[in-house]
Coordinates of C-alpha atoms in Angstrom, one line a residue:
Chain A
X220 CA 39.4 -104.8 -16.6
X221 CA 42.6 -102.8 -17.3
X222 CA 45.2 -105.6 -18.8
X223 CA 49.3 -104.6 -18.4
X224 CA 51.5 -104.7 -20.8
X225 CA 52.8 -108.0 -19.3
X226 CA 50.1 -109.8 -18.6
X227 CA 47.7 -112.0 -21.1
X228 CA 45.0 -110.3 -22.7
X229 CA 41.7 -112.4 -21.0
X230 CA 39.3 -114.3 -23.1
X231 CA 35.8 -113.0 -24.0
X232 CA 34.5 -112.0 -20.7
X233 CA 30.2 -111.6 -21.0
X234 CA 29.7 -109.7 -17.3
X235 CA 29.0 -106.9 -17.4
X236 CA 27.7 -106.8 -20.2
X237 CA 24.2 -104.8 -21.0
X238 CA 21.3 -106.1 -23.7
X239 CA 22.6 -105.0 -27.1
X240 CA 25.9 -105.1 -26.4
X241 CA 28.9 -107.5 -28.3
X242 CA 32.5 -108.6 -27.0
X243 CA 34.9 -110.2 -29.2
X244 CA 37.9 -112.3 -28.1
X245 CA 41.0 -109.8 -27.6
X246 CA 44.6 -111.3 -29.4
X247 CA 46.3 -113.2 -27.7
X248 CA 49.2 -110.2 -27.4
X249 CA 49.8 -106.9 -27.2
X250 CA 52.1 -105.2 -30.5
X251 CA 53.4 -101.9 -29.0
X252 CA 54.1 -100.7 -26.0
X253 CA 53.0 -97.5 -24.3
X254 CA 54.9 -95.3 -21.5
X255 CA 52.9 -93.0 -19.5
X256 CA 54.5 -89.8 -20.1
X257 CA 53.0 -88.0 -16.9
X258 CA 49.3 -87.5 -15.1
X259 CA 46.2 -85.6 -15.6
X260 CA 45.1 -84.1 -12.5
X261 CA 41.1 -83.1 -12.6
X262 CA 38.2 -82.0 -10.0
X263 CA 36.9 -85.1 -10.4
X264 CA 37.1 -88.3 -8.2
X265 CA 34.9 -90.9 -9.4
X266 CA 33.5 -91.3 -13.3
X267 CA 30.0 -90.1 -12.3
X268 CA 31.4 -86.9 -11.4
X269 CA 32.9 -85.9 -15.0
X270 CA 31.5 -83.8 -16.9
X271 CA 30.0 -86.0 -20.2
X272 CA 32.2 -84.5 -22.8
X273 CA 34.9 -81.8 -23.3
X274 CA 32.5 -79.3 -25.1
X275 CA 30.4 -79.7 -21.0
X276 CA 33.3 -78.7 -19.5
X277 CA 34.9 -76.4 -21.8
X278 CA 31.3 -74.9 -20.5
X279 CA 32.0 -75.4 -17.0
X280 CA 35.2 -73.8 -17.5
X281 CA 36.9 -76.1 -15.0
X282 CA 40.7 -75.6 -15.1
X283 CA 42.8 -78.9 -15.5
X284 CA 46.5 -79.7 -14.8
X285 CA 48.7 -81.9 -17.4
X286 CA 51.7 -83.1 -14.9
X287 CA 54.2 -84.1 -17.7
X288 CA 56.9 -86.4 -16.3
X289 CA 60.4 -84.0 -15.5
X290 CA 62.1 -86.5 -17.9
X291 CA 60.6 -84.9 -21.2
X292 CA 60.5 -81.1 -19.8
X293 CA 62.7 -80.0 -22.9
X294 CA 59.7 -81.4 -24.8
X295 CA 57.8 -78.1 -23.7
X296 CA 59.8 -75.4 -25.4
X297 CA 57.6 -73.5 -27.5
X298 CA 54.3 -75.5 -26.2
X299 CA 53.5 -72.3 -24.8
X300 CA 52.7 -70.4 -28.3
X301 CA 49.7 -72.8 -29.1
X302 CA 46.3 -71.7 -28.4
X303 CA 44.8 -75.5 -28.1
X304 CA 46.7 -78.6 -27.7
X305 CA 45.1 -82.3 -28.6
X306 CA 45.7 -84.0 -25.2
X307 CA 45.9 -88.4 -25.8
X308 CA 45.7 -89.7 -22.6
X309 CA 45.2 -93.5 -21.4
X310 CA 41.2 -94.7 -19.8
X311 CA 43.2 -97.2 -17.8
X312 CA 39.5 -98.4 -16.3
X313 CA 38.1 -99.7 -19.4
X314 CA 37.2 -102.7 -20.5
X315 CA 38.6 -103.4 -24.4
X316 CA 37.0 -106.3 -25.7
X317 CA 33.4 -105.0 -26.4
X318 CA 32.4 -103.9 -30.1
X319 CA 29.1 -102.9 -29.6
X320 CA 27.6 -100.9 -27.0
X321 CA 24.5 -100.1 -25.7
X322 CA 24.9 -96.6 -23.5
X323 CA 22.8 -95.8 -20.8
X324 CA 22.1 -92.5 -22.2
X325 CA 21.2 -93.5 -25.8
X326 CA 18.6 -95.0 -27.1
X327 CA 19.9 -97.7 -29.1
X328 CA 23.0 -100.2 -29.9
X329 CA 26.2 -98.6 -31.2
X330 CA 29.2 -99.6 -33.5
X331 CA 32.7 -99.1 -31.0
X332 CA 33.7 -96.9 -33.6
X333 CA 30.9 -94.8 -33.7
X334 CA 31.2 -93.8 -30.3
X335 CA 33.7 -92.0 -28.4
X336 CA 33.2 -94.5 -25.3
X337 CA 36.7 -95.0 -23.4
X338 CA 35.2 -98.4 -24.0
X339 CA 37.8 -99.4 -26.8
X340 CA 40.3 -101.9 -28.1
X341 CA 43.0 -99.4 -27.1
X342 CA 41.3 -97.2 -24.8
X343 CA 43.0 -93.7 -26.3
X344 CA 41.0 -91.0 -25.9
X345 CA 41.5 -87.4 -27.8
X346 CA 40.4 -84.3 -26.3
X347 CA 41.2 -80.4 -28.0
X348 CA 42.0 -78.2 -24.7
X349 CA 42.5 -74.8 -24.5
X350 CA 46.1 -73.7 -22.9
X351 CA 45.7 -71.1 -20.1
X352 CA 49.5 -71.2 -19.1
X353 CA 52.1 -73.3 -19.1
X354 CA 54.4 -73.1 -15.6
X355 CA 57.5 -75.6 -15.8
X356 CA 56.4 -79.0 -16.4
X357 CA 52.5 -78.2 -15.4
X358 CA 50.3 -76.8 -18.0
X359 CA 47.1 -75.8 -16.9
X360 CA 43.8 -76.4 -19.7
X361 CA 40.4 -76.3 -19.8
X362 CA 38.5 -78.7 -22.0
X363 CA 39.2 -82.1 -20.2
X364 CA 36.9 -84.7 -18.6
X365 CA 38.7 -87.4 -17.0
X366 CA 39.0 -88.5 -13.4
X367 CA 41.6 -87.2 -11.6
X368 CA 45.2 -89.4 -11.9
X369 CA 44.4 -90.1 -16.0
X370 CA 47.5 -91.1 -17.0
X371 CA 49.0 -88.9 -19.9
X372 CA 50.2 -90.5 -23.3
X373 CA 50.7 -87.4 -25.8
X374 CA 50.6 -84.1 -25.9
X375 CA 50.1 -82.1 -29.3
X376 CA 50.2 -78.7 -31.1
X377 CA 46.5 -78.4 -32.1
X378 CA 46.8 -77.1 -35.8
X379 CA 43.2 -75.2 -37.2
X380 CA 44.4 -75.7 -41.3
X381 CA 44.2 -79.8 -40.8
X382 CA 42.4 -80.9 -37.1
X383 CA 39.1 -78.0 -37.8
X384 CA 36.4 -79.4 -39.9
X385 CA 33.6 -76.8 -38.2
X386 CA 31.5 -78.6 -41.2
X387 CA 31.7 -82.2 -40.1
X388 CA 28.7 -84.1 -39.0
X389 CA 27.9 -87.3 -37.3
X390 CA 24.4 -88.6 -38.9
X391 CA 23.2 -91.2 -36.2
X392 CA 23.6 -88.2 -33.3
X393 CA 22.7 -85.8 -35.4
X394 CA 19.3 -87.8 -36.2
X395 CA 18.7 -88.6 -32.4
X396 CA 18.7 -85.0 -31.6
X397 CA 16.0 -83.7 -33.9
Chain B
X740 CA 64.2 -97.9 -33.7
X741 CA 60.8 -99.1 -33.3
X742 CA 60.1 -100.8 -29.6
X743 CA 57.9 -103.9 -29.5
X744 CA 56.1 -104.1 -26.4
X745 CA 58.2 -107.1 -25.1
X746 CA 61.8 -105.9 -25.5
X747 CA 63.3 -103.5 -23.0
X748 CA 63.7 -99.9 -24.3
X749 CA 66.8 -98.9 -25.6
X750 CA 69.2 -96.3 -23.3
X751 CA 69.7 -92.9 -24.7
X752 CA 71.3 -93.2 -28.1
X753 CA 73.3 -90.3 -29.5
X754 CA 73.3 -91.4 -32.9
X755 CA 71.4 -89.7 -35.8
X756 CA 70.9 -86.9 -34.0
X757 CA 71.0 -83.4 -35.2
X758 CA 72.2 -80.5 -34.6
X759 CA 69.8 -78.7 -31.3
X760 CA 68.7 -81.9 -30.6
X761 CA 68.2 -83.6 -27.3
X762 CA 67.4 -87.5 -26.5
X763 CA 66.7 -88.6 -23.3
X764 CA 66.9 -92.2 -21.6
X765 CA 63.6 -93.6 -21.8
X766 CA 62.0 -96.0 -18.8
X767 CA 63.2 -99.1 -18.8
X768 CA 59.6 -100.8 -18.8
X769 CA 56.2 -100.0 -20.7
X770 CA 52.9 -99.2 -18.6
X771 CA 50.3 -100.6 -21.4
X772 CA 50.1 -102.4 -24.5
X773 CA 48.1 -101.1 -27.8
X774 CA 46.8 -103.8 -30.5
X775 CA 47.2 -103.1 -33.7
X776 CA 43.5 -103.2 -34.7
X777 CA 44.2 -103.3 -38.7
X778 CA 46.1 -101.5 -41.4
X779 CA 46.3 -98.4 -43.3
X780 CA 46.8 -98.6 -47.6
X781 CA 48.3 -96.0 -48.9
X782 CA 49.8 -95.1 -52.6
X783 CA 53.1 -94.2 -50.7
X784 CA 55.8 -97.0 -49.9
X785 CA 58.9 -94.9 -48.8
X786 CA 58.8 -91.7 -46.4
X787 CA 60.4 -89.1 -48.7
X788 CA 57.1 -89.9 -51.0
X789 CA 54.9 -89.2 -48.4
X790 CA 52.2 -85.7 -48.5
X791 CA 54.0 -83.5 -45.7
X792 CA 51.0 -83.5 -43.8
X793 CA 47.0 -84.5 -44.2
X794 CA 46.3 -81.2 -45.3
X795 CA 48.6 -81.3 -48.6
X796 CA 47.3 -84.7 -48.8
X797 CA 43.6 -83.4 -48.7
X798 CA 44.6 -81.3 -51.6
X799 CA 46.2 -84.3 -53.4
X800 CA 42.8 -85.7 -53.1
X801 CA 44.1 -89.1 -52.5
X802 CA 42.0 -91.8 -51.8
X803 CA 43.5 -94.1 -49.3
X804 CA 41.8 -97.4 -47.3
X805 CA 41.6 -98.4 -43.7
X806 CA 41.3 -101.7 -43.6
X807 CA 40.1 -103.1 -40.4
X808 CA 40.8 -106.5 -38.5
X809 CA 37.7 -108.5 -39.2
X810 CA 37.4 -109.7 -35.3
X811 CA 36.3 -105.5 -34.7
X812 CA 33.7 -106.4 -38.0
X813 CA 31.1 -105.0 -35.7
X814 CA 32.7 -102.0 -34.5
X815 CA 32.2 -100.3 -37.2
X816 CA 27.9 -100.0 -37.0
X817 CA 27.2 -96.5 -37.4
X818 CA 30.5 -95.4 -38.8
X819 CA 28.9 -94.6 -42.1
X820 CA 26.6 -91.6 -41.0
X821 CA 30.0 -89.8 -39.8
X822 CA 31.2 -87.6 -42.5
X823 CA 34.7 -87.6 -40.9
X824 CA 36.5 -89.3 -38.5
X825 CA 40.0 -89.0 -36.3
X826 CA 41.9 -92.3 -37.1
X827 CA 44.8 -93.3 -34.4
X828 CA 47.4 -94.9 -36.2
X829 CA 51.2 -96.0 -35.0
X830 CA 54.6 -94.8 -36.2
X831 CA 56.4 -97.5 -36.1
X832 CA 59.3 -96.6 -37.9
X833 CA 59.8 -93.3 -35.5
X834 CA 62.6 -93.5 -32.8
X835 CA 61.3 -92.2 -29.3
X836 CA 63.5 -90.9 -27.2
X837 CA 63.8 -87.2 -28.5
X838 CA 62.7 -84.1 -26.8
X839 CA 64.0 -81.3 -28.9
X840 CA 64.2 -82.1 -32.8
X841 CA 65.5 -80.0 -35.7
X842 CA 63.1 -81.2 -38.2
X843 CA 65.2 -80.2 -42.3
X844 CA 62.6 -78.1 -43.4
X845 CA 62.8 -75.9 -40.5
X846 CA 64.8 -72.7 -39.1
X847 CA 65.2 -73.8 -35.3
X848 CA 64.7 -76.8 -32.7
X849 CA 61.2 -77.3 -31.3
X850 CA 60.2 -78.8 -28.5
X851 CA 58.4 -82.4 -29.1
X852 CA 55.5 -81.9 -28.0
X853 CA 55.1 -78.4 -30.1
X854 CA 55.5 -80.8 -33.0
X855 CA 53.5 -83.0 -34.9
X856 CA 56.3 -84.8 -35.7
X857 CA 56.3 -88.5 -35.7
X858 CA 59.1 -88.8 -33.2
X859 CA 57.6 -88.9 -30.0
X860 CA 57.6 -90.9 -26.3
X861 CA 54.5 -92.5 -27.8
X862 CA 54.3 -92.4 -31.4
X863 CA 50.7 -92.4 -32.0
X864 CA 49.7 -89.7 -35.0
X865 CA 46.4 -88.0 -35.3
X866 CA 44.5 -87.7 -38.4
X867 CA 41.3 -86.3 -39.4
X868 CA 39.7 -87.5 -42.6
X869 CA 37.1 -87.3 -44.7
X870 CA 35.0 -90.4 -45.3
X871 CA 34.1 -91.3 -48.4
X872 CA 32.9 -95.1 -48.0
X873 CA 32.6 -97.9 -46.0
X874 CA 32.8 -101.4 -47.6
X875 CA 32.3 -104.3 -45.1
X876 CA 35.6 -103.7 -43.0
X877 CA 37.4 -101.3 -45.1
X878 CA 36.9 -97.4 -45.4
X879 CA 37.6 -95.4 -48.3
X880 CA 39.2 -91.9 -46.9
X881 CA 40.9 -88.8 -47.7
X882 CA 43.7 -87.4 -45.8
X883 CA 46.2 -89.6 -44.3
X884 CA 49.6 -88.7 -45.4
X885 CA 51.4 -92.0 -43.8
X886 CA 53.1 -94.8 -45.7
X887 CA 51.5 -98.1 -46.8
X888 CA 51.4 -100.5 -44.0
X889 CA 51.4 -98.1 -41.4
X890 CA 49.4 -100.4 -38.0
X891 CA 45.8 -98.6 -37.2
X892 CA 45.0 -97.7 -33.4
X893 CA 41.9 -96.6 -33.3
X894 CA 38.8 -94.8 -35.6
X895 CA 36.8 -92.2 -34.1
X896 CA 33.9 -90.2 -34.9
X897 CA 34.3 -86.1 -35.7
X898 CA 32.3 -84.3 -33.6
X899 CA 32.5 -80.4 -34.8
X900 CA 30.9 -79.6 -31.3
X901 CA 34.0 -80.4 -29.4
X902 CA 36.9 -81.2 -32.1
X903 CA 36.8 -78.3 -34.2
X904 CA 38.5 -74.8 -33.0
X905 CA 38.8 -73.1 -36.0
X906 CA 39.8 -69.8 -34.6
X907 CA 43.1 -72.0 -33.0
X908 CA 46.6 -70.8 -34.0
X909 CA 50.2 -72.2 -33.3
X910 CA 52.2 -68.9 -32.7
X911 CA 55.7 -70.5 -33.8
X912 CA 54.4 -71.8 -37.0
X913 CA 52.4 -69.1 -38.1
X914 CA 55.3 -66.6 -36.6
X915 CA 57.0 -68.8 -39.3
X916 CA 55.1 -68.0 -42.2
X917 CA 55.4 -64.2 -41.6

């Protein structure tokens, strides 16, 4: 379901789609464009084999590489002196048009927005890493959970006083928990 | 200097550059398109009005709305039971090609990708917020620091679990502050 920059967003597709779950009709154009500004390279192969969130394999401890493209190395000087980064990368296998979703491993129906399903209009996701080193244009991090080959759209200084909000909740997970 | 996703990228332009800093020649094509999925209110019309940055604008207390494109109405089940979210949102107005900026208020050049800076390959900024309401498809927040009109990427719930490091530092800024 990944759409290109230059191709035509397709109509309301309803495969696929599980009881519960909503799709809406895409525009019929795209209004920015993105680069891929290098690669994520993981352990992991195929989607079943990621770990379900970064905070799993932050706990697995598995060591990722962030291949940034040569072209922006001199975007890397002082990169190093960050503890965490916020990594933005690209889920170039998901489908964009649904606005509900019904995942396998909850219980009920879900606002897009409510979730952080790759499963998006712009499929952005947003993960805090930790930086382990940083060696030319490869930085090594653990925290990710992508498939290997994620393409890479932004890399970030993670910054405690504004992106930590240790106090922040989400009811509707909170609630399925107890 | 903002790109729209159907006109070819501009080649390395020297002008408005500062002092330290470096532009390079972007890629001549874009490898995926973002919708603009609504629009972000804000009391601020030009830049130089602008909080520096969500945390001053947290202090400011100001209340600013997200209003969302009615076709993602649906999206937004759940969202109210978050007591923050991370909102995606485009800087349009941001020129992309630089990979060492000088930015006025401070002492030395600094890599892009060490800055939060709105200049970037992919000028997509990153905001935590607090969330105050939801009414229908707009959301009453605090902590954006962007200017009125500024295009909305994407809403996203907070988890603490896996977004917030509190114990995170950015050795050049706080080096900085010394």
């Amino acid at each position: 379901m990944a759409q290109q920059w230059n191709q035509q967003p397709e109509m309301t597709d309803q495969t696929g789609i599980r009881p519960g779950e909503q799709a809406v009709a895409l525009p019929e154009k795209f209004d920015a464009g993105l680069y891929y500004i290098g690669c994520i390279r993981t352990p992991w192969q195929r989607r079943e084999d990621c770990p379900k969130n970064s905070r799993q394999s932050r706990e697995l401890g598995a060591v990722c590489t962030i291949e940034l493209d040569p072209r922006y190395a001199a975007g890397l000087k002082d990169v190093e002196t960050s503890t965490h980064l916020l990594i933005l990368y690209w889920m170039d296998q998901a489908r964009r048009d649904l606005v509900l979703q019904a995942p396998r491993h909850y219980d009920a129906q879900r606002g897009t927005f409510a979730l952080r399903s790759p499963v998006r209009p712009n499929p952005i996701a947003a993960s805090v890493v930790q930086l382990i080193k940083v060696e030319g244009t490869k930085l090594s991090v653990i925290g990710l959970d992508c498939i290997d080959g994620t393409p890479l759209i932004d890399i970030k200084p993670y910054f405690a006083s504004t992106d930590a909000v240790p106090e922040a909740s989400v009811g509707w997970h909170a609630e399925r928990k107890k």
